[in-house]
Coordinates of C-alpha atoms and ligand atoms in Angstrom, one line a residue:
X1 CA 0.9 -9.8 27.6
X2 CA 0.0 -7.2 24.4
X3 CA -4.0 -6.5 23.8
X4 CA -3.1 -4.1 20.7
X5 CA -2.3 -7.3 18.0
X6 CA -2.3 -8.7 14.7
X7 CA -4.9 -11.2 13.7
X8 CA -5.5 -12.5 10.5
X9 CA -3.9 -9.1 9.0
X10 CA -6.1 -6.8 10.7
X11 CA -5.1 -4.9 13.9
X12 CA -7.4 -6.0 17.0
X13 CA -7.7 -4.4 20.6
X14 CA -8.5 -7.6 22.7
X15 CA -10.9 -9.8 20.1
X16 CA -12.2 -6.7 18.4
X17 CA -11.3 -5.4 15.2
X18 CA -10.2 -2.0 15.2
X19 CA -11.7 -1.1 11.9
X20 CA -15.3 -1.7 13.1
X21 CA -14.7 0.9 15.8
X22 CA -13.3 3.1 13.1
X23 CA -16.4 1.9 11.0
X24 CA -19.1 2.2 14.0
X25 CA -17.5 5.5 15.6
X26 CA -15.5 7.1 12.9
X27 CA -12.3 8.6 13.4
X28 CA -10.1 10.1 15.1
X29 CA -11.1 8.1 18.6
X30 CA -9.2 6.5 21.4
X31 CA -9.4 3.3 22.2
X32 CA -8.9 1.8 25.3
X33 CA -8.3 -2.2 26.5
X34 CA -10.4 -3.3 29.9
X35 CA -8.3 -6.2 30.4
X36 CA -5.1 -4.2 30.0
X37 CA -6.1 -1.3 32.8
X38 CA -7.0 -4.6 35.0
X39 CA -4.3 -6.2 34.3
X40 CA -1.8 -3.1 34.7
X41 CA -3.4 -2.2 38.3
X42 CA -3.7 -5.8 39.8
X43 CA 0.1 -6.2 38.8
X44 CA 1.1 -2.6 40.5
X45 CA -1.2 -4.3 43.6
X46 CA -0.2 -7.2 43.8
X47 CA 3.8 -5.8 44.5
X48 CA 2.3 -4.6 47.7
X49 CA 0.3 -7.8 49.1
X50 CA 0.6 -8.5 52.7
X51 CA 2.0 -4.8 53.1
X52 CA -0.5 -1.4 54.3
X53 CA -0.7 0.1 50.8
X54 CA -3.1 2.2 49.4
X55 CA -2.8 2.5 45.4
X56 CA -4.6 5.9 44.7
X57 CA -4.5 6.0 41.2
X58 CA -3.9 9.8 39.6
X59 CA -7.2 10.4 37.9
X60 CA -5.2 13.2 35.7
X61 CA -3.6 10.2 33.4
X62 CA -7.3 8.6 32.6
X63 CA -10.1 10.6 33.9
X64 CA -12.7 8.8 31.9
X65 CA -15.3 7.4 34.1
X66 CA -16.1 4.0 33.1
X67 CA -12.0 4.2 33.8
X68 CA -12.8 5.2 36.9
X69 CA -15.8 2.7 37.7
X70 CA -13.5 -0.5 36.3
X71 CA -10.3 0.3 38.5
X72 CA -12.9 0.8 42.1
X73 CA -14.0 -2.4 41.1
X74 CA -10.9 -3.6 41.5
X75 CA -10.3 -2.2 44.8
X76 CA -7.9 1.1 43.1
X77 CA -8.5 4.5 45.2
X78 CA -7.7 8.0 43.5
X79 CA -5.0 10.7 43.9
X80 CA -7.5 13.7 42.3
X81 CA -6.2 17.0 41.6
X82 CA -9.2 19.4 40.9
X83 CA -13.0 19.5 42.4
X84 CA -13.8 18.4 39.0
X85 CA -12.0 15.0 39.6
X86 CA -13.2 14.5 43.4
X87 CA -16.4 14.4 41.7
X88 CA -15.5 11.5 38.9
X89 CA -13.7 9.8 41.4
X90 CA -16.9 9.8 44.3
X91 CA -19.8 9.4 40.8
X92 CA -16.9 6.1 40.5
X93 CA -18.0 4.5 43.4
X94 CA -14.1 5.1 45.0
X95 CA -14.4 5.6 48.6
X96 CA -14.0 9.1 50.0
X97 CA -11.5 7.4 52.6
X98 CA -9.5 5.7 49.3
X99 CA -8.8 9.3 48.1
X100 CA -5.8 11.7 48.1
X101 CA -6.0 15.4 46.7
X102 CA -2.9 16.9 45.8
X103 CA -1.6 20.2 43.3
X104 CA -0.4 23.0 44.7
X105 CA -3.3 25.8 43.9
X106 CA -6.7 24.3 45.7
X107 CA -9.1 26.7 46.3
X108 CA -11.1 27.2 49.3
X109 CA -14.6 25.9 47.0
X110 CA -12.4 22.8 46.3
X111 CA -11.6 21.9 50.3
X112 CA -14.6 22.2 50.7
X113 CA -15.4 19.7 48.5
X114 CA -13.2 17.4 50.0
X115 CA -14.3 17.7 53.5
X116 CA -17.8 17.8 52.8
X117 CA -16.7 14.0 51.2
X118 CA -14.5 13.4 53.6
X119 CA -11.6 12.2 51.7
X120 CA -8.4 10.3 53.3
X121 CA -5.6 13.2 52.6
X122 CA -5.1 16.4 51.6
X123 CA -1.2 16.7 50.3
X124 CA -0.4 20.1 51.2
X125 CA 2.2 22.1 49.0
X126 CA 2.4 25.3 50.4
X127 CA 2.5 27.4 53.9
X128 CA -0.3 29.8 52.5
X129 CA -2.2 26.4 51.6
X130 CA -2.0 25.0 55.3
X131 CA -3.5 28.5 56.8
X132 CA -6.5 28.3 54.1
X133 CA -7.0 24.7 55.2
X134 CA -7.2 25.4 58.8
X135 CA -9.9 28.0 58.4
X136 CA -12.0 26.1 55.6
X137 CA -12.0 22.8 58.2
X138 CA -12.3 24.9 61.8
X139 CA -15.2 26.8 60.1
X140 CA -17.0 23.0 59.1
X141 CA -15.8 21.4 62.6
X142 CA -14.2 19.1 60.6
X143 CA -10.3 18.3 60.9
X144 CA -8.7 17.8 57.7
X145 CA -5.5 15.1 57.0
X146 CA -2.7 16.3 56.2
X147 CA 0.4 15.0 54.7
X148 CA 2.8 18.1 53.4
X149 CA 4.1 17.0 49.7
X150 CA 8.3 17.6 50.4
X151 CA 10.3 18.9 47.9
X152 CA 13.4 16.3 48.4
X153 CA 15.4 17.6 45.1
X154 CA 16.0 14.6 43.3
X155 CA 16.5 14.8 39.9
X156 CA 14.7 12.1 38.0
X157 CA 14.7 11.9 34.6
X158 CA 12.1 12.6 32.1
X159 CA 11.3 15.3 30.2
X160 CA 12.0 19.0 31.7
X161 CA 8.2 19.5 31.8
X162 CA 7.0 16.4 33.5
X163 CA 10.1 16.6 36.3
X164 CA 8.6 17.8 39.1
X165 CA 11.2 17.1 43.0
X166 CA 13.7 19.4 41.8
X167 CA 14.6 22.5 43.9
X168 CA 13.6 24.6 41.1
X169 CA 10.2 23.2 40.6
X170 CA 6.8 24.6 41.6
X171 CA 5.7 21.7 43.7
X172 CA 5.9 20.8 47.5
X173 CA 7.6 22.6 50.1
X174 CA 11.8 22.8 50.7
X175 CA 13.3 20.7 52.6
X176 CA 14.9 23.1 54.4
X177 CA 11.1 24.4 55.6
X178 CA 9.7 21.0 56.7
X179 CA 10.1 20.8 60.1
X180 CA 9.4 24.6 61.0
X181 CA 5.5 23.6 59.0
X182 CA 4.8 20.7 60.2
X183 CA 5.2 22.6 64.1
X184 CA 3.6 25.0 62.7
X185 CA 0.4 22.7 61.6
X186 CA 0.2 20.4 64.7
X187 CA -1.0 24.2 66.0
X188 CA -3.7 24.4 63.8
X189 CA -7.1 24.3 64.1
X190 CA -8.7 22.0 61.9
X191 CA -5.6 20.3 61.3
X192 CA -4.5 16.5 61.8
X193 CA -1.0 15.8 60.5
X194 CA -0.8 12.3 59.4
X195 CA 2.2 11.4 56.8
X196 CA 4.4 12.9 54.3
X197 CA 4.5 13.1 50.6
X198 CA 6.2 13.6 47.9
X199 CA 6.3 13.0 43.9
X200 CA 9.3 13.3 42.1
X201 CA 8.4 13.6 38.5
X202 CA 6.8 11.0 35.9
X203 CA 8.1 8.9 33.1
X204 CA 10.7 7.8 35.4
X205 CA 12.8 5.1 33.9
X206 CA 15.1 3.9 37.2
X207 CA 14.9 2.8 40.7
X208 CA 17.6 4.8 42.1
X209 CA 15.7 8.0 42.5
X210 CA 13.2 6.6 44.1
X211 CA 15.5 4.9 46.1
X212 CA 17.7 8.4 47.5
X213 CA 13.7 10.3 47.9
X214 CA 12.9 6.8 50.7
X215 CA 16.2 7.6 52.2
X216 CA 15.7 11.4 52.6
X217 CA 11.9 11.1 53.2
X218 CA 12.9 7.9 55.8
X219 CA 15.4 10.8 57.7
X220 CA 12.8 13.4 57.6
X221 CA 10.1 10.2 59.4
X222 CA 12.6 10.0 62.2
X223 CA 13.1 13.8 62.5
X224 CA 9.6 14.2 62.5
X225 CA 8.6 11.7 65.0
X226 CA 11.6 13.1 67.0
X227 CA 9.5 16.4 67.1
X228 CA 6.6 14.4 68.5
X229 CA 4.6 14.2 65.4
X230 CA 2.5 10.7 64.9
X231 CA 3.5 9.9 61.1
X232 CA 1.0 7.3 59.7
X233 CA 1.4 7.8 55.9
X234 CA 4.3 8.0 53.4
X235 CA 2.8 8.4 49.9
X236 CA 5.7 8.0 47.6
X237 CA 3.4 9.5 44.7
X238 CA 3.8 8.4 41.3
X239 CA 5.8 8.4 38.0
X240 CA 7.0 5.0 37.2
X241 CA 8.0 5.0 33.7
X242 CA 6.6 2.7 30.3
X243 CA 8.1 1.4 27.7
X244 CA 7.3 3.6 25.2
X245 CA 8.9 2.2 22.4
X246 CA 11.6 4.2 21.1
X247 CA 14.5 1.8 20.8
X248 CA 15.6 3.1 24.9
X249 CA 16.0 0.8 28.2
X250 CA 12.5 -0.2 29.5
X251 CA 12.0 1.3 32.8
X252 CA 11.9 -1.4 35.4
X253 CA 8.5 -3.5 35.9
X254 CA 6.3 -2.3 38.8
X255 CA 7.3 -5.5 40.5
X256 CA 11.2 -4.4 40.8
X257 CA 9.9 -0.9 41.5
X258 CA 7.8 -3.3 44.7
X259 CA 10.5 -4.9 45.7
X260 CA 12.6 -2.0 46.3
X261 CA 10.2 0.0 48.2
X262 CA 9.4 -2.6 50.3
X263 CA 13.1 -3.0 51.3
X264 CA 13.7 0.4 51.7
X265 CA 10.4 1.1 53.4
X266 CA 11.1 -1.9 55.3
X267 CA 12.0 0.2 59.0
X268 CA 9.4 2.8 58.5
X269 CA 6.5 1.8 59.8
X270 CA 4.4 3.7 58.3
X271 CA 1.4 3.2 55.2
X272 CA 2.4 2.8 51.9
X273 CA 0.8 5.6 49.3
X274 CA 1.0 5.6 45.5
X275 CA -0.2 7.8 42.5
X276 CA 0.3 5.4 39.5
X277 CA -0.9 6.6 36.3
X278 CA 0.4 7.0 33.4
X279 CA 1.8 3.0 34.5
X280 CA -1.4 1.7 34.9
X281 CA -2.9 3.4 31.3
X282 CA -0.2 4.8 29.3
X283 CA -0.4 1.0 27.4
X284 CA -3.4 0.3 27.5
X285 CA -4.9 3.0 25.2
X286 CA -4.4 4.0 21.4
X287 CA -5.5 6.7 19.4
X288 CA -7.5 5.0 16.1
X289 CA -7.1 7.4 12.9
X290 CA -7.4 7.8 9.5
X291 CA -5.3 8.7 6.5
X292 CA -6.9 11.8 4.9
X293 CA -4.2 12.3 2.3
X294 CA -0.9 10.8 0.8
X295 CA 1.5 14.2 0.0
X296 CA 4.9 12.9 -1.3
X297 CA 7.2 15.3 -1.3
X298 CA 10.6 15.8 -2.7
X299 CA 12.2 15.4 0.9
X300 CA 9.5 13.4 2.4
X301 CA 6.4 11.3 2.6
X302 CA 3.9 12.9 4.1
X303 CA 0.8 10.9 5.6
X304 CA -1.6 12.9 7.1
X305 CA -4.4 12.3 9.2
X306 CA -7.9 13.3 10.9
X307 CA -6.3 12.9 14.0
X308 CA -4.2 16.2 15.4
X309 CA -2.1 17.4 18.0
X310 CA -5.2 18.6 19.7
X311 CA -6.2 15.3 20.2
X312 CA -3.3 14.1 21.0
X313 CA -0.7 16.5 22.3
X314 CA 2.5 14.9 23.6
X315 CA 4.3 15.1 21.0
X316 CA 3.6 18.8 20.5
X317 CA 4.2 19.4 24.1
X318 CA 6.9 16.5 25.2
X319 CA 8.7 16.1 21.8
X320 CA 7.3 12.4 22.8
X321 CA 7.6 9.4 20.5
X322 CA 4.4 7.0 20.4
X323 CA 4.5 3.7 18.1
X324 CA 2.7 4.3 14.5
X325 CA 1.1 1.1 13.5
X326 CA -1.0 0.3 10.1
X327 CA -3.9 -1.1 11.3
X328 CA -4.2 -3.7 7.6
X329 CA -0.7 -3.2 7.0
X330 CA 0.1 -3.9 3.1
X331 CA 3.1 -6.6 1.7
X332 CA 6.0 -5.3 0.2
X333 CA 8.5 -2.6 0.8
X334 CA 8.3 0.0 3.5
X335 CA 8.1 4.0 3.0
X336 CA 9.6 6.7 5.7
X337 CA 6.7 8.8 6.4
X338 CA 6.3 12.2 8.5
X339 CA 3.1 12.0 10.4
X340 CA 1.6 14.9 11.0
X341 CA -2.1 16.0 11.7
X342 CA -4.8 18.8 9.8
X343 CA -4.2 22.0 12.6
X344 CA -3.1 24.7 11.5
X345 CA 0.3 24.5 13.3
X346 CA 4.3 23.4 12.3
X347 CA 3.9 21.5 15.8
X348 CA 1.1 19.2 14.8
X349 CA 3.1 16.2 13.8
X350 CA 3.4 12.9 15.1
X351 CA 5.9 11.2 14.4
X352 CA 8.9 11.9 11.6
X353 CA 10.7 9.3 9.3
X354 CA 8.9 6.7 10.4
X355 CA 9.1 3.7 8.3
X356 CA 5.8 2.0 7.4
X357 CA 3.9 -0.6 5.2
X358 CA 2.8 1.8 2.0
X359 CA -0.1 3.8 2.9
X360 CA -3.1 5.1 1.3
X361 CA -5.6 7.4 1.6
X362 CA -8.7 5.5 3.6
X363 CA -6.0 3.9 5.7
X364 CA -6.3 3.2 8.9
X365 CA -3.5 3.7 11.4
X366 CA -2.9 4.0 15.2
X367 CA -0.6 5.6 17.3
X368 CA 0.0 3.2 20.9
X369 CA 0.5 3.7 24.3
X370 CA -1.8 7.0 23.9
X371 CA -4.0 5.4 27.1
X372 CA -2.4 8.4 29.4
X373 CA -2.3 12.2 28.5
X374 CA -4.0 11.4 25.6
X375 CA -8.1 12.7 26.0
X376 CA -7.8 13.9 29.0
X377 CA -5.3 17.0 27.6
X378 CA -7.6 16.7 24.0
X379 CA -8.6 19.6 23.1
X380 CA -10.8 21.4 20.5
X381 CA -8.8 24.0 18.8
X382 CA -9.7 24.9 15.2
X383 CA -13.5 23.5 15.9
X384 CA -12.4 20.4 16.0
X385 CA -14.9 18.1 18.3
X386 CA -13.2 16.6 21.6
X387 CA -11.9 13.5 20.3
X388 CA -14.5 10.5 21.2
X389 CA -13.4 7.4 23.8
X390 CA -14.3 3.7 23.2
X391 CA -13.3 1.1 25.4
X392 CA -13.5 -2.7 24.5
X393 CA -13.6 -5.8 26.7
X394 CA -13.1 -9.3 25.1
X395 CA -15.6 -9.2 22.1
X396 CA -17.6 -6.1 22.6
X397 CA -17.3 -2.8 22.8
X398 CA -18.6 0.7 23.4
X399 CA -18.7 4.6 23.5
X400 CA -17.5 5.8 27.0
X401 CA -17.0 9.4 25.7
X402 CA -18.8 10.6 22.7
X403 CA -18.4 13.1 20.2
X404 CA -20.1 16.3 20.1
X405 CA -21.6 17.3 17.0
X406 CA -21.2 20.6 15.7
X407 CA -24.3 22.4 17.4
X408 CA -23.4 20.7 20.7
X409 CA -19.8 22.6 20.4
X410 CA -21.3 26.0 19.7
X411 CA -24.2 25.2 22.5
X412 CA -22.0 26.7 25.1
X413 CA -21.3 30.5 23.5
X414 CA -23.5 33.0 23.2
X415 CA -23.1 36.1 21.1
X416 CA -24.6 39.1 23.6
X417 CA -26.7 42.1 22.5
X418 CA -24.4 44.5 22.4
X419 CA -22.4 42.5 19.7
X420 CA -26.1 41.5 17.7
X421 CA -27.3 44.7 18.1
X422 CA -24.3 47.1 16.7
Ligands
PLP1 C1 0.5 13.5 37.7 C2 0.5 13.1 38.9 C3 0.8 11.5 39.7 C4 1.0 10.3 38.5 O1 2.0 10.7 37.6 P1 2.2 9.0 36.4 O2 3.7 9.9 35.7 O3 1.3 9.0 35.2 O4 2.6 7.9 37.6 C5 0.9 11.3 40.6 N1 1.4 12.3 42.2 C6 0.9 13.6 41.7 C7 1.1 14.4 42.3 C8 0.9 13.7 40.0 O5 0.8 15.2 39.9

């Protein structure tokens, strides 16, 4: 089921015409479908019906409070990687006992915040982090429940910038150090050993790397239990890929992923934790933009749009593919366009040589599959206001992040007297 559909010659998100949103809010703007977010979460959760599983949505994929609140109401937990994300998750009503904290560089302040909230699990990524967490938890007279993020040395495909489960990546503890570190953790004050964690990468398009990871971790869990640790949780991380419409084979459906995981983990006797991000939010959102100019060239036709790499950095950062669609396609022959933004960098290119209906200045286009790692990575490069976000539900829509005006942007900056009076 798709919730971005052409109806009567105009692209809609659910029952709202995108042209109405552009009119009301201006462009560029992210548009999310509430029905899609809900459906993606429900489909993922349904795969684990009847098993002991926590679905901790990966907040970094799309951390808007409205999105988090929608998912919280459906029962989602949260995987956070900073104090800021933790604060968002709590504000959205996600119960602390459904929150896990990942990331290689948790600071003391962030640990204190998470310990005061009473989160469910810290995914610890180094010996140094373990010591720091133990010290702080002991000072606070609480216990931190931990899993080590173990690096299983499994290549999971995807782009090198989003592969995380290989030896040479910065993430997790080395496989060979695991038993020694678990033994160390078991002796430390303020630490309660609870489980094992992995996260092998993102935009993973096959089940096989997951299956190999589960097999390896299954062996580790058996070893750790033999060493006397009570391993209760197995966090398989996130990473399941989504179709981007780039002509490659579609990734496995969440139902197939769930079926494989249930079979492969059946004998482990653990509570499963998942940290899906992209698979929930990616295809629930699009970036809506307006053509500023068309620029016919000898070899290329450029479509210069009012969205740029600061609004959606994935093409520039990872060479990522986003489907492009005209909001009101004109009949007649298609034209091959290079679609670029106004930022002063050659990398500010969304797509090359895409066949589209003839476009004119003022026409609207969308970049599909932009609901994850889109708005969250936006910035104000070239002093372009932070791109706003809109949530659609049925025939309604609301602005869920406002576009700042120039005064608001400048208001956080000050010129010190030693410069003013120079
Ligand atoms: C980014 C991340 C996720 C989510 O990855 P997706 O590919 O969006 O599912 C989950 N866990 C950790 C630790 C992450 O860093």
